[in-house]
mmCIF file of C-alpha atoms in Angstrom:
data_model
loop_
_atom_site.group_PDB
_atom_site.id
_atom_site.type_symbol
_atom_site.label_atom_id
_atom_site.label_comp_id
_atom_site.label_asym_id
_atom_site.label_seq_id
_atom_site.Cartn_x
_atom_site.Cartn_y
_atom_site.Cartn_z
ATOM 1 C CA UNK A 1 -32.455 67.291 -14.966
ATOM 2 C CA UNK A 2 -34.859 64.788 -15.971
ATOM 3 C CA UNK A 3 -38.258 66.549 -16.999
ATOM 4 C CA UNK A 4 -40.798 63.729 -17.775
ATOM 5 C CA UNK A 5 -40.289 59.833 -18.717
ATOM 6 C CA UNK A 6 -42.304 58.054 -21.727
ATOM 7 C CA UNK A 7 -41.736 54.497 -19.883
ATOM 8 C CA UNK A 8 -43.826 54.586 -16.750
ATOM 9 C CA UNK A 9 -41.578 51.699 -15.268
ATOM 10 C CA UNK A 10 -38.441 53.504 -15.837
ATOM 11 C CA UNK A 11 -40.139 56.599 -14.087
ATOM 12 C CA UNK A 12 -40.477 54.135 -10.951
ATOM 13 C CA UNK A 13 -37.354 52.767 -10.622
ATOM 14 C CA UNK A 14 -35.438 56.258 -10.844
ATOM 15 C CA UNK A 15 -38.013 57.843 -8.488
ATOM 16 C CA UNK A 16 -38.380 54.614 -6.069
ATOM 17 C CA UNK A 17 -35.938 51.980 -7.213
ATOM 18 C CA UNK A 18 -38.827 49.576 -7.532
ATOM 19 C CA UNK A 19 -37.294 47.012 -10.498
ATOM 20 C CA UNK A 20 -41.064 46.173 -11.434
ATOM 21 C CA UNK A 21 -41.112 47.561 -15.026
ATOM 22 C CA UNK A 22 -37.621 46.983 -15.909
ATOM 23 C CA UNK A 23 -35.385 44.546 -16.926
ATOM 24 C CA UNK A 24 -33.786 43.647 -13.146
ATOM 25 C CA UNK A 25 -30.447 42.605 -14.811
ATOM 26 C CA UNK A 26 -30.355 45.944 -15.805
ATOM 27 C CA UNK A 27 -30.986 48.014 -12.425
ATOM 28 C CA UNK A 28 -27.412 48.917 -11.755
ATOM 29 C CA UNK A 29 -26.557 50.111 -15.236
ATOM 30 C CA UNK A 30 -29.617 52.369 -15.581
ATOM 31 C CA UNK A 31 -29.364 53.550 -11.939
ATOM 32 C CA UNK A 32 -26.374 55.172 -13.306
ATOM 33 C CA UNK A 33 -26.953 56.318 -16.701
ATOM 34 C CA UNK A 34 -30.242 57.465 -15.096
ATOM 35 C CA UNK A 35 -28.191 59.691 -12.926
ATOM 36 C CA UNK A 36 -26.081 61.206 -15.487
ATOM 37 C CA UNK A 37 -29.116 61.866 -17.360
ATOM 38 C CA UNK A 38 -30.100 64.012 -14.375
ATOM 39 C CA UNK A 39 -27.155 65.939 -14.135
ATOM 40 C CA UNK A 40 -26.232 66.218 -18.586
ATOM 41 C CA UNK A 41 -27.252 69.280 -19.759
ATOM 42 C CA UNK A 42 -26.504 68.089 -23.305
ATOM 43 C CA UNK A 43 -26.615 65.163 -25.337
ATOM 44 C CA UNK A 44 -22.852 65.155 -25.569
ATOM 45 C CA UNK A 45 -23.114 64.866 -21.549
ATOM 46 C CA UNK A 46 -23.998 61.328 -22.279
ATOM 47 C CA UNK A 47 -21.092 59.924 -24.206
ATOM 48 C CA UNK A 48 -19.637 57.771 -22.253
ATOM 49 C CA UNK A 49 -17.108 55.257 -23.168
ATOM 50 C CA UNK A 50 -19.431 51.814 -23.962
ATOM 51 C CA UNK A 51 -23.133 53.239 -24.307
ATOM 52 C CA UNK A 52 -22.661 53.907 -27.638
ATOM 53 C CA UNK A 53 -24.467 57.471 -27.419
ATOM 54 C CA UNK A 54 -25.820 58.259 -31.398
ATOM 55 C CA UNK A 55 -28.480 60.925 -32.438
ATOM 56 C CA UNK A 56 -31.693 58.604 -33.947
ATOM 57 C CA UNK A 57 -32.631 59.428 -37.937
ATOM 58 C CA UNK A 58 -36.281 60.086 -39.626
ATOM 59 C CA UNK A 59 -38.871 61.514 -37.428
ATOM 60 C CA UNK A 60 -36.843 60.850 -34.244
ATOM 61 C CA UNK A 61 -33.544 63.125 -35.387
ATOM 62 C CA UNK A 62 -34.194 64.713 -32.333
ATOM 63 C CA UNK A 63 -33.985 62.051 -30.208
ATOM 64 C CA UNK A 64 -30.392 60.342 -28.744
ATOM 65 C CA UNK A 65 -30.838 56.811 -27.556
ATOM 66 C CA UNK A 66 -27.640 54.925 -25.261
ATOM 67 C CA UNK A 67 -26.919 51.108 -25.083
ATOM 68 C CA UNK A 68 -27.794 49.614 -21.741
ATOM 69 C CA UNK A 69 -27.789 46.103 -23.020
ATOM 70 C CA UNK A 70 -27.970 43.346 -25.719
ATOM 71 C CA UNK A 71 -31.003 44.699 -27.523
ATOM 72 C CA UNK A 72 -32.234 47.735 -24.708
ATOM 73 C CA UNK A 73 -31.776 51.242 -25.102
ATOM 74 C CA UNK A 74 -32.318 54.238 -23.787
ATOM 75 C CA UNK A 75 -33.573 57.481 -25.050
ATOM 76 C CA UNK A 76 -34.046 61.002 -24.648
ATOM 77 C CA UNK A 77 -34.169 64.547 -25.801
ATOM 78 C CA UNK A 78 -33.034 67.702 -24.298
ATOM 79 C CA UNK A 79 -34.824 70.811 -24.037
ATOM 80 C CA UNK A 80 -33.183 73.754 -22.087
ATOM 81 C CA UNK A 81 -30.635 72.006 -20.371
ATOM 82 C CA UNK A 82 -33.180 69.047 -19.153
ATOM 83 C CA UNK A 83 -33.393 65.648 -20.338
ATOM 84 C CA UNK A 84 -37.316 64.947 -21.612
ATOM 85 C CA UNK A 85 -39.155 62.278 -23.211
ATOM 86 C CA UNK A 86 -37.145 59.466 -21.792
ATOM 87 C CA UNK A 87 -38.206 55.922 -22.968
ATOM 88 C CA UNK A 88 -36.142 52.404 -21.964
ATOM 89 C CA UNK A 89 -37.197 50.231 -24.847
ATOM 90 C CA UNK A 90 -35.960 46.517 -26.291
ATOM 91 C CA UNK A 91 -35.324 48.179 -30.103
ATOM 92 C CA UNK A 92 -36.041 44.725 -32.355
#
């Protein structure tokens, strides 16, 4: 389960599907990673053929981030079982 979001607009589109504070192009790809984000109870959950799932280095070795597109990522930790601190950011 998804615990809490660090990207406000991400928050809004899984909660509401609003597409205001995302990257539109993007809605159907995050819809579903979104949704097996909900349902992973591990990283590993999230390693799907083409999202390129890798554990980040330095000060963010606990966090995993996924590809959604060109430059856009997504990611996450887990804690129990739930997905938290879930960000959607451009990476360069």
């Amino acid at each position: 389960m998804i615990k809490n979001f660090r990207h406000k607009g991400l928050e809004q589109f899984f909660l509401t599907g609003s597409k205001a504070g995302i990257q539109p192009a993007h809605a159907g790809k995050l819809a579903r990673q979104l949704d097996r984000l909900d349902h992973a109870k591990q990283p590993e959950d999230m390693n799907v053929a083409g999202w390129k799932l890798h554990r980040l280095t330095g000060e963010l070795n606990a966090h995993y981030s996924i590809w959604v597109n060109g430059n856009w990522r997504i990611t996450f930790c887990f804690e129990d079982q739930n997905a938290i601190l879930v960000d959607y950011q451009d990476d360069h």
